[in-house]
XYZ file of C-alpha atoms in Angstrom:
657
model
C -10.618 -20.543 -49.923
C -10.821 -20.171 -46.117
C -9.401 -16.921 -44.735
C -6.111 -17.191 -42.857
C -5.762 -16.062 -39.231
C -2.346 -15.486 -37.636
C -2.283 -16.232 -33.895
C 0.723 -15.166 -31.814
C 1.350 -16.165 -28.185
C 3.855 -14.705 -25.715
C 5.709 -17.979 -25.157
C 6.329 -21.099 -27.272
C 4.693 -23.307 -24.618
C 1.470 -21.278 -24.725
C 1.438 -21.376 -28.540
C 1.785 -25.170 -28.488
C -0.945 -25.610 -25.866
C -3.429 -23.261 -27.556
C -2.753 -24.828 -30.974
C -3.421 -28.322 -29.617
C -6.729 -27.213 -28.071
C -7.974 -25.299 -31.105
C -6.908 -27.984 -33.581
C -8.150 -30.949 -31.578
C -4.647 -32.387 -31.918
C -4.671 -32.247 -35.742
C -1.831 -29.831 -36.289
C 1.144 -29.507 -38.630
C 4.351 -28.210 -37.030
C 6.900 -26.178 -38.991
C 10.277 -24.788 -37.891
C 11.002 -21.063 -37.928
C 14.329 -20.221 -39.609
C 16.768 -18.587 -37.198
C 15.148 -19.678 -33.925
C 15.059 -23.244 -32.632
C 12.402 -22.619 -29.970
C 9.636 -20.882 -31.921
C 7.435 -23.067 -34.136
C 4.578 -22.422 -36.550
C 1.529 -24.612 -35.945
C -0.895 -24.919 -38.878
C -4.494 -26.150 -38.511
C -8.117 -25.269 -39.236
C -10.540 -23.757 -36.751
C -14.076 -22.345 -36.822
C -13.947 -18.972 -35.053
C -17.545 -18.108 -35.648
C -18.664 -14.723 -36.967
C -17.253 -12.659 -38.535
C -14.288 -14.869 -39.429
C -15.970 -18.257 -39.736
C -13.967 -21.340 -40.757
C -10.335 -20.342 -41.052
C -6.887 -21.635 -41.823
C -4.768 -20.821 -38.779
C -1.055 -20.368 -38.211
C -0.217 -20.265 -34.505
C 3.253 -19.016 -33.546
C 4.853 -17.094 -30.693
C 7.396 -14.584 -29.568
C 9.695 -15.075 -26.575
C 8.825 -12.072 -24.441
C 9.504 -8.577 -25.784
C 10.476 -8.263 -29.438
C 11.952 -4.786 -29.178
C 14.458 -2.935 -27.049
C 14.882 0.784 -26.342
C 18.271 2.487 -26.140
C 20.176 5.695 -26.829
C 21.886 6.340 -30.171
C 25.621 5.485 -30.373
C 26.769 9.053 -29.617
C 25.348 8.726 -26.094
C 26.988 5.401 -25.250
C 30.183 6.898 -23.786
C 30.144 7.223 -19.992
C 31.113 10.714 -18.788
C 29.949 12.549 -15.670
C 29.509 15.724 -17.699
C 27.006 14.108 -20.087
C 24.812 12.180 -17.616
C 22.284 15.002 -17.360
C 21.819 15.007 -21.154
C 20.194 11.572 -20.926
C 17.005 13.159 -19.580
C 16.357 14.687 -23.021
C 18.473 12.598 -25.412
C 16.723 10.894 -28.340
C 15.912 7.220 -27.880
C 15.599 4.479 -30.446
C 13.245 1.498 -30.293
C 14.007 -1.394 -32.587
C 13.717 -5.172 -32.789
C 16.410 -6.807 -30.688
C 19.039 -8.573 -32.782
C 18.295 -12.021 -31.329
C 14.552 -11.489 -31.965
C 14.854 -10.536 -35.643
C 14.048 -14.060 -36.944
C 10.902 -14.090 -34.763
C 9.758 -10.671 -35.963
C 10.526 -11.627 -39.565
C 8.384 -14.759 -39.191
C 5.412 -12.681 -37.985
C 5.837 -10.197 -40.826
C 5.957 -12.971 -43.419
C 2.949 -14.825 -41.998
C 0.929 -11.590 -41.793
C 1.257 -10.892 -45.527
C -1.242 -13.626 -46.339
C -3.480 -13.272 -43.246
C -6.852 -11.600 -42.878
C -6.413 -10.955 -39.166
C -3.861 -11.044 -36.340
C -5.096 -12.714 -33.142
C -2.807 -11.910 -30.191
C -2.498 -14.437 -27.332
C -0.096 -12.632 -24.992
C -0.620 -12.609 -21.221
C -3.521 -10.419 -20.135
C -1.657 -7.796 -18.151
C 0.028 -4.468 -18.935
C 3.274 -6.076 -20.017
C 1.442 -8.588 -22.193
C -0.502 -5.767 -23.827
C 2.752 -4.004 -24.735
C 4.251 -7.215 -26.143
C 1.046 -7.531 -28.151
C 1.657 -4.058 -29.598
C 5.142 -5.153 -30.684
C 3.599 -8.174 -32.408
C 1.066 -5.857 -34.038
C 3.836 -3.620 -35.384
C 5.686 -6.588 -36.879
C 2.458 -7.794 -38.528
C 1.612 -4.337 -39.911
C 4.955 -4.287 -41.694
C 3.754 -7.340 -43.589
C 0.197 -6.144 -44.197
C -0.886 -2.604 -43.329
C -4.613 -3.445 -43.477
C -4.512 -6.513 -41.214
C -7.267 -6.658 -38.588
C -5.940 -6.929 -35.011
C -7.652 -8.597 -32.034
C -6.515 -10.185 -28.795
C -7.674 -13.126 -26.686
C -8.732 -12.715 -23.070
C -7.664 -15.812 -21.135
C -6.248 -16.663 -17.722
C -5.358 -20.328 -18.105
C -4.751 -22.898 -20.831
C -7.557 -25.294 -19.937
C -9.254 -26.409 -23.176
C -12.768 -25.023 -22.593
C -11.333 -21.709 -21.449
C -9.108 -21.449 -24.553
C -12.047 -22.246 -26.844
C -14.151 -19.493 -25.222
C -11.291 -17.017 -25.606
C -10.959 -17.910 -29.305
C -14.651 -17.177 -29.873
C -14.612 -13.819 -28.074
C -11.715 -11.631 -29.311
C -11.396 -8.013 -28.147
C -9.327 -5.013 -29.306
C -5.810 -4.446 -27.972
C -5.817 -1.925 -25.107
C -3.571 0.936 -26.253
C -3.894 2.729 -22.934
C -2.047 -0.119 -21.239
C 0.435 -0.147 -24.116
C 1.158 3.545 -23.534
C 1.578 3.065 -19.786
C 4.232 0.394 -20.317
C 5.948 2.384 -23.085
C 6.198 5.342 -20.711
C 7.662 3.158 -17.973
C 10.216 1.662 -20.381
C 11.354 5.142 -21.431
C 11.621 6.354 -17.845
C 13.480 3.231 -16.737
C 16.010 3.814 -19.536
C 16.544 7.529 -18.945
C 16.580 7.478 -15.147
C 18.468 4.209 -14.893
C 21.211 5.333 -17.294
C 21.591 8.838 -15.832
C 21.792 7.800 -12.170
C 23.763 4.598 -12.804
C 26.444 6.374 -14.821
C 26.686 9.308 -12.418
C 26.819 7.135 -9.284
C 29.294 4.661 -10.790
C 31.717 7.267 -12.150
C 31.521 9.370 -8.993
C 32.134 6.538 -6.543
C 34.709 4.675 -8.636
C 36.838 7.828 -8.425
C 37.123 7.291 -4.659
C 39.353 4.281 -5.386
C 39.794 1.318 -3.093
C 37.277 -1.470 -3.466
C 34.875 0.867 -5.280
C 37.375 1.241 -8.119
C 36.877 -2.464 -8.776
C 33.087 -2.147 -8.725
C 32.197 -2.590 -12.399
C 28.825 -0.842 -12.192
C 26.989 0.657 -9.227
C 23.620 0.190 -10.822
C 20.523 2.240 -10.301
C 18.900 0.060 -12.980
C 15.134 0.122 -12.617
C 16.107 2.071 -9.539
C 12.812 3.840 -9.029
C 11.810 0.450 -7.582
C 15.128 -1.052 -6.491
C 16.426 1.849 -4.399
C 13.233 2.108 -2.313
C 13.360 -1.687 -1.896
C 16.918 -1.351 -0.599
C 15.760 1.577 1.546
C 13.307 -0.645 3.417
C 16.122 -3.074 4.246
C 18.428 -0.273 5.422
C 15.661 1.288 7.520
C 15.133 -1.957 9.421
C 18.881 -2.512 9.745
C 19.286 0.784 11.590
C 16.258 0.105 13.761
C 17.927 -3.125 14.863
C 21.422 -1.645 15.176
C 20.384 1.444 17.130
C 17.843 -0.305 19.311
C 18.195 0.488 23.013
C 16.390 -1.999 25.282
C 14.082 -0.600 27.937
C 13.387 -2.273 31.253
C 9.760 -2.942 32.151
C 7.865 -4.475 35.045
C 4.618 -6.414 35.260
C 2.375 -8.341 37.645
C 1.768 -12.052 37.097
C -1.119 -13.812 38.840
C -1.792 -17.567 38.853
C -4.574 -19.522 40.492
C -4.789 -23.302 40.734
C -8.276 -24.818 40.590
C -9.457 -28.311 39.640
C -5.797 -29.281 39.059
C -5.483 -26.572 36.411
C -3.035 -23.670 36.702
C -4.851 -20.610 35.351
C -2.643 -17.701 34.300
C -4.316 -14.284 34.597
C -2.868 -11.540 32.411
C -2.644 -7.966 33.660
C -4.730 -5.569 31.561
C -1.947 -2.960 31.731
C 0.414 -5.640 30.352
C 3.571 -3.861 31.524
C 4.820 -0.483 32.750
C 8.213 1.150 32.407
C 8.065 2.725 35.892
C 9.226 0.293 38.579
C 7.904 2.272 41.525
C 4.448 2.543 39.991
C 4.327 -1.245 39.552
C 5.572 -1.778 43.131
C 2.707 0.369 44.456
C 0.088 -1.441 42.343
C 1.530 -4.821 43.292
C 1.388 -3.999 46.996
C -2.257 -2.977 46.573
C -2.981 -6.422 45.142
C -1.282 -8.160 48.062
C -3.074 -5.924 50.542
C -6.449 -6.737 49.000
C -5.661 -10.455 49.423
C -8.897 -11.556 47.670
C -9.677 -11.361 43.956
C -13.264 -11.045 42.718
C -14.597 -12.468 39.450
C -16.266 -9.562 37.652
C -16.940 -11.039 34.223
C -17.464 -14.488 32.729
C -18.078 -14.717 29.012
C -18.474 -17.769 26.834
C -19.121 -17.168 23.159
C -18.728 -18.910 19.818
C -15.717 -17.812 17.815
C -14.338 -18.523 14.373
C -11.063 -18.489 12.495
C -11.844 -17.260 9.015
C -10.810 -19.289 6.015
C -8.301 -17.495 3.786
C -9.196 -15.200 0.929
C -8.633 -16.390 -2.646
C -4.979 -16.318 -3.646
C -3.276 -13.290 -5.229
C 0.246 -12.992 -6.608
C 1.490 -10.990 -3.638
C 0.119 -13.556 -1.182
C 1.629 -16.409 -3.199
C 5.051 -14.764 -3.036
C 4.800 -13.971 0.673
C 3.454 -17.335 1.791
C 5.519 -19.287 -0.719
C 8.733 -17.774 0.583
C 7.590 -18.474 4.141
C 6.355 -22.045 3.805
C 7.863 -23.592 0.667
C 11.623 -23.109 1.173
C 11.942 -20.907 -1.926
C 12.532 -17.224 -2.478
C 9.787 -15.234 -4.159
C 11.507 -15.218 -7.543
C 11.691 -19.013 -7.567
C 8.072 -19.305 -6.423
C 6.942 -17.181 -9.365
C 9.106 -19.083 -11.851
C 7.567 -22.382 -10.720
C 4.051 -20.919 -10.805
C 4.645 -19.673 -14.363
C 5.744 -23.170 -15.386
C 2.655 -24.738 -13.809
C 0.506 -22.219 -15.671
C 2.074 -22.870 -19.058
C 1.601 -26.603 -18.518
C -2.090 -26.048 -17.832
C -2.172 -27.043 -14.146
C -3.001 -23.676 -12.548
C -4.496 -20.363 -13.647
C -2.470 -17.280 -14.573
C -0.278 -16.567 -11.523
C -0.066 -12.770 -11.875
C -3.265 -11.299 -10.497
C -4.403 -8.775 -7.917
C -7.900 -10.288 -7.719
C -8.970 -11.863 -4.417
C -12.607 -12.630 -5.290
C -14.122 -15.284 -7.534
C -16.853 -14.260 -9.962
C -20.200 -15.694 -8.952
C -20.529 -17.347 -12.354
C -17.400 -19.524 -12.020
C -18.131 -23.227 -11.661
C -15.926 -23.801 -8.617
C -17.475 -27.177 -7.804
C -16.191 -28.514 -11.113
C -12.678 -27.465 -10.122
C -13.113 -29.090 -6.708
C -14.281 -32.309 -8.367
C -11.031 -32.602 -10.300
C -9.131 -32.835 -7.000
C -11.148 -35.727 -5.512
C -8.743 -38.312 -6.933
C -5.754 -37.149 -4.872
C -4.635 -39.334 -1.958
C -3.690 -36.384 0.259
C -6.596 -33.955 -0.173
C -9.098 -35.913 -2.288
C -11.205 -36.902 0.737
C -11.649 -33.250 1.724
C -12.569 -32.321 -1.855
C -15.214 -35.069 -1.844
C -16.601 -33.793 1.466
C -17.059 -30.388 -0.144
C -19.018 -31.948 -3.010
C -21.115 -33.923 -0.515
C -22.523 -30.713 0.950
C -19.736 -28.924 2.814
C -18.932 -26.550 -0.070
C -19.068 -22.839 0.758
C -18.795 -19.966 -1.691
C -15.352 -18.406 -1.065
C -15.045 -15.129 0.779
C -14.538 -12.094 -1.405
C -11.753 -9.587 -0.868
C -11.679 -5.963 -1.988
C -9.490 -6.309 -5.073
C -10.436 -7.128 -8.648
C -8.038 -6.259 -11.471
C -10.778 -7.034 -14.026
C -8.290 -9.192 -15.934
C -7.701 -12.472 -14.092
C -9.403 -14.532 -11.376
C -7.534 -15.498 -8.187
C -4.849 -18.152 -8.596
C -6.440 -21.601 -8.510
C -5.910 -25.140 -9.835
C -7.258 -25.682 -13.344
C -6.527 -29.386 -13.790
C -5.412 -32.238 -11.561
C -1.881 -33.596 -11.773
C -0.507 -36.370 -9.568
C 2.231 -35.124 -7.244
C 4.537 -37.965 -8.254
C 4.750 -36.644 -11.811
C 6.014 -33.213 -10.708
C 9.444 -32.071 -9.642
C 9.941 -31.175 -5.985
C 9.490 -27.401 -6.356
C 6.570 -27.819 -8.767
C 4.912 -30.216 -6.337
C 5.212 -27.823 -3.402
C 3.769 -24.846 -5.259
C 0.979 -26.888 -6.871
C 0.050 -28.424 -3.521
C -0.066 -24.987 -1.909
C -2.311 -23.585 -4.663
C -4.678 -26.567 -4.433
C -4.874 -26.550 -0.642
C -5.458 -22.792 -0.611
C -8.285 -23.169 -3.145
C -9.958 -26.013 -1.224
C -9.615 -24.020 1.996
C -11.369 -21.069 0.331
C -14.271 -23.389 -0.561
C -14.515 -24.773 2.999
C -16.220 -23.397 6.083
C -14.502 -21.282 8.720
C -13.034 -23.118 11.686
C -15.435 -23.006 14.652
C -14.700 -22.826 18.341
C -15.751 -21.504 21.723
C -13.828 -18.893 23.670
C -14.045 -18.332 27.424
C -12.967 -15.112 29.147
C -12.740 -14.729 32.931
C -11.987 -11.269 34.318
C -11.225 -10.518 37.942
C -10.592 -7.468 40.102
C -7.545 -7.801 42.333
C -6.513 -4.722 44.293
C -8.471 -2.523 41.846
C -6.406 -3.934 38.994
C -8.038 -5.973 36.217
C -6.658 -9.385 35.236
C -8.084 -11.779 32.632
C -7.709 -15.434 31.641
C -8.653 -16.776 28.213
C -9.492 -20.265 27.004
C -10.209 -21.640 23.530
C -11.905 -24.892 22.541
C -11.741 -25.726 18.820
C -14.959 -27.538 17.921
C -14.738 -27.875 14.108
C -11.479 -27.485 12.199
C -13.187 -27.346 8.787
C -10.775 -25.542 6.398
C -7.834 -26.260 8.718
C -8.174 -29.948 7.829
C -6.870 -29.236 4.317
C -4.807 -26.082 4.963
C -1.943 -26.855 7.364
C -0.308 -23.459 6.778
C -2.654 -21.910 9.390
C -2.673 -22.919 13.050
C -5.553 -22.619 15.515
C -5.444 -24.978 18.451
C -7.342 -25.446 21.681
C -5.737 -24.011 24.772
C -6.010 -25.574 28.203
C -9.661 -25.383 29.277
C -10.506 -23.051 32.132
C -12.022 -24.484 35.326
C -15.417 -23.347 36.593
C -15.697 -19.747 37.844
C -18.782 -17.794 38.941
C -19.354 -14.063 38.599
C -19.159 -12.426 42.028
C -17.138 -15.157 43.696
C -13.948 -14.265 45.555
C -10.777 -16.273 45.997
C -7.195 -15.820 47.102
C -4.840 -16.287 44.115
C -2.347 -19.104 44.512
C 0.514 -16.895 43.316
C 1.044 -13.189 42.690
C 4.471 -12.049 41.573
C 6.084 -8.896 40.277
C 8.186 -9.664 37.200
C 10.607 -7.673 35.082
C 12.030 -7.861 31.592
C 13.483 -5.874 28.709
C 12.091 -4.882 25.335
C 13.750 -6.753 22.480
C 14.997 -5.456 19.159
C 12.999 -6.113 16.000
C 14.385 -8.747 13.654
C 16.063 -7.922 10.384
C 13.751 -7.707 7.404
C 12.350 -10.972 6.021
C 11.016 -11.448 2.498
C 7.282 -11.680 3.358
C 7.617 -8.406 5.294
C 9.535 -6.768 2.441
C 6.916 -7.821 -0.120
C 4.178 -6.428 2.148
C 5.978 -3.088 2.360
C 6.524 -2.972 -1.398
C 2.862 -3.769 -1.994
C 1.635 -1.151 0.500
C 3.907 1.531 -0.977
C 3.344 0.790 -4.656
C 6.908 -0.372 -5.283
C 6.774 -2.561 -8.373
C 3.783 -4.582 -9.475
C 2.735 -8.027 -8.317
C 4.607 -9.269 -11.392
C 7.921 -7.474 -10.685
C 8.398 -7.397 -6.898
C 10.357 -10.650 -6.846
C 12.609 -9.350 -9.629
C 13.447 -6.162 -7.701
C 14.323 -8.163 -4.580
C 16.518 -10.486 -6.634
C 18.311 -7.500 -8.186
C 19.367 -5.904 -4.903
C 20.796 -9.286 -3.880
C 22.502 -9.836 -7.229
C 24.087 -6.369 -7.092
C 25.341 -7.095 -3.576
C 23.473 -4.226 -1.972
C 22.100 -6.740 0.535
C 23.094 -10.130 1.859
C 20.951 -12.770 3.513
C 21.354 -14.852 6.638
C 19.445 -17.771 8.111
C 16.369 -19.395 6.608
C 16.596 -21.169 3.249
C 19.439 -19.379 1.523
C 22.937 -18.019 1.932
C 24.211 -14.543 1.224
C 27.135 -12.746 -0.255
C 28.897 -9.506 0.485
C 30.104 -7.753 3.592
C 27.377 -6.973 6.058
C 27.089 -3.374 7.160
C 28.761 -3.281 10.512
C 29.841 0.229 11.354
C 28.147 2.649 13.695
C 25.121 4.335 12.248
C 22.571 6.995 12.899
C 19.575 7.249 15.123
C 16.513 5.154 14.449
C 14.587 5.586 11.200
C 10.978 5.031 10.088
C 8.744 2.025 10.556
C 9.734 -1.607 10.543
C 10.351 -3.556 7.378
C 10.359 -7.298 6.721
C 11.189 -10.443 4.576
C 10.963 -14.217 4.108
C 11.237 -17.627 5.741
C 11.270 -21.363 5.262
C 8.852 -24.186 6.025
C 8.879 -26.702 8.835
C 8.239 -30.180 7.493
C 6.198 -31.313 4.535
C 3.081 -29.188 4.280
C 3.624 -27.939 7.818
C 2.276 -24.652 9.063
C 4.149 -21.664 10.419
C 7.331 -22.222 8.378
C 10.930 -22.515 9.451
C 13.425 -19.833 10.502
C 12.974 -16.711 8.419
C 15.703 -15.686 6.034
C 16.741 -12.143 6.856
C 18.051 -9.328 4.660
C 21.009 -7.290 5.882
C 22.419 -4.411 3.805
C 26.056 -4.518 2.754
C 28.299 -1.538 3.455
C 27.721 -0.352 -0.118
C 23.962 -0.725 0.254
C 23.964 1.369 3.436
C 26.248 3.978 1.861
C 23.979 4.439 -1.157
C 20.819 4.949 0.908
C 22.549 7.074 3.548
C 24.275 9.150 0.877
C 21.127 9.960 -1.083
C 19.098 10.513 2.086
C 21.692 12.909 3.521
C 21.443 15.155 0.463
C 18.254 16.408 2.074
C 15.867 15.772 -0.787
C 12.152 16.070 -0.063
C 11.765 12.846 -2.046
C 14.921 10.777 -1.613
C 15.661 7.992 -4.101
C 15.743 5.635 -1.131
C 12.139 6.428 -0.197
C 9.062 4.963 -1.896
C 7.204 8.202 -2.613
C 8.424 8.996 -6.146
C 7.882 5.469 -7.376
C 4.472 5.222 -5.735
C 3.434 8.398 -7.536
C 4.681 6.911 -10.816
C 2.549 3.806 -10.328
C -0.544 5.914 -9.604
C 0.023 7.924 -12.782
C 0.481 4.765 -14.876
C -2.926 3.620 -13.650
C -4.306 6.998 -14.718
C -2.965 6.383 -18.232
C -4.700 2.987 -18.248
C -7.931 4.690 -17.168
C -7.606 7.342 -19.892
C -7.178 10.238 -17.449
C -3.562 11.074 -18.356
C -1.537 11.000 -21.559
C 1.738 9.153 -21.966
C 3.603 12.344 -22.850
C 2.309 14.296 -19.825
C 3.273 11.467 -17.490
C 6.789 11.152 -18.933
C 7.480 14.894 -18.823
C 6.132 15.333 -15.281
C 8.210 12.433 -13.987
C 11.376 13.534 -15.779
C 11.077 17.000 -14.240
C 10.760 15.487 -10.754
C 13.825 13.306 -11.207
C 15.779 16.042 -12.963
C 15.475 18.142 -9.806
C 16.738 15.195 -7.768
C 19.655 14.727 -10.172
C 20.692 18.400 -10.088
C 20.539 18.469 -6.293
C 22.630 15.301 -6.174
C 25.280 16.850 -8.443
C 25.413 19.938 -6.235
C 25.809 17.963 -3.005
C 27.718 14.957 -4.288
C 30.248 15.254 -1.442
C 27.578 13.944 0.916
C 27.249 10.778 -1.200
C 31.024 10.412 -1.258
C 31.166 10.976 2.488
C 28.678 8.171 3.124
C 30.844 5.793 1.081
C 33.996 6.838 2.935
C 32.209 6.229 6.231
C 30.543 2.894 5.524
C 32.638 1.293 2.786
C 36.089 2.532 3.849
C 35.403 2.975 7.571
C 36.677 6.536 7.696
C 35.567 8.960 10.385
C 32.893 6.671 11.765
């Protein structure tokens, strides 16, 4: 009798797709009692050594099987007990709605030789795999456990993954388990304390059901970026500047020469320099340079770039972009959309992927040109997560068979991939420099000679400027116009989603898989509202006088101009609500070295989780070190809670400000 192998995927759609590939379409489908979405797929498959020909049952979970919480005695909300949550016991058990799924795995494992896990190949997927393993071990303690390494559901890729199982990575499991524990303890302690403290102030805060810190080690720094930019805009004081503008007309072309100093904030200094120019009367050409130039094709696509550019060009927020990308992945159209890798392995057959796109009416001609000899190996970035390739199309699907959002995201992924496989755009730049009254002015011209990747990637723009007339080094001429101009510096814009994602990425706030979720949470909790771009906002915008300017600029998202157009539409901007400002101002004013509204604590947590994955730190050491850091923050907050209350009175109630 053939040995039985139990395969478990992370989602029902992946289980169905993998089962169809492994079975060649010869599969028996059985319902799972207690859950209408999860199915058991039964078929035969030859795994090769050591398992050989096997009878397979393929099933799935629906995300995490288990949940972690405090025992019942810690469920009551009291200010006096919040600190106890740092050390209180915690309980991990199968969630009530997942019990039928776990029971199915346990029952199927009893008669199986091995468990073959098909969860997503990232840290979270590894932890879900460990939950599946635990459910299987309850059915058979001696069951062998392996996992598949795969990044898309294309048939050949799935078959290779089935033939090459690897052990589950318990280091990644421990990193996620540590994060889950910290999220529970810190989220509960700070959420309860903040909610109970601020509700006691009355007014509109008394009606605030929960003032959530949640997974606040990410969400508060995310909110902090928005508040930082808000105060930079609000407290901006324009400064007057002066400049010199020179224009010369030759061969019916008006050539604008730009001042090397650009602008000065001292009017009298500019007056003196301007008068020197007029007194000199003649300008002398000191430099003439013509050289080839290029606009580099984009790097292969990562999750962070997909979220940033998707929110800018595709009229969706980052959370929606990722949801659509996940759907396209589970349907087998694109590769796994959660990856930090921006380089393709040399062994990947990229031409085969290009060939699949030749049938499309919009970009098929460009794909064929690549196959006819224009193909270039994509540029390689600096990042490789050693788990997944860059996001790319796996199979062709006609645009007319997709929904509108699916079509936009799929088109973007395909065009980005084809652009990566194309040559850089080529051009010629011309620079003319002149000396005028001992001041240097320069004119620049660009002639685009070969658009190359730009032909298929309309999200970038690079266009020829007006061509410069003929100049000769050493020649002198009297400029047609020379004027002294003035202006004022302008305030930065409010934060947009692409800018915010960039800041989160640079500061280690969240992972590529969770950034969109953290942004969605601060909107859902009405800590921020949005204006302009492709979405509306809720809540009362912060509008009362604030403090002096804070840190560096922060930023956000935008829309898209026209179908497949480059440069997007007006950017949607994030503005903090009065409550959002009060929370960040309150915690910042406590004077902590590492405020909850700053990214430093969370960035350190992310570094330490990577150390667990690398085997350089234990789960227990990481948890205890982090709890001690946050315990100090919590104690200091309790001692100076009047500052938090004062910020709410100022911004939410409008008192004393």
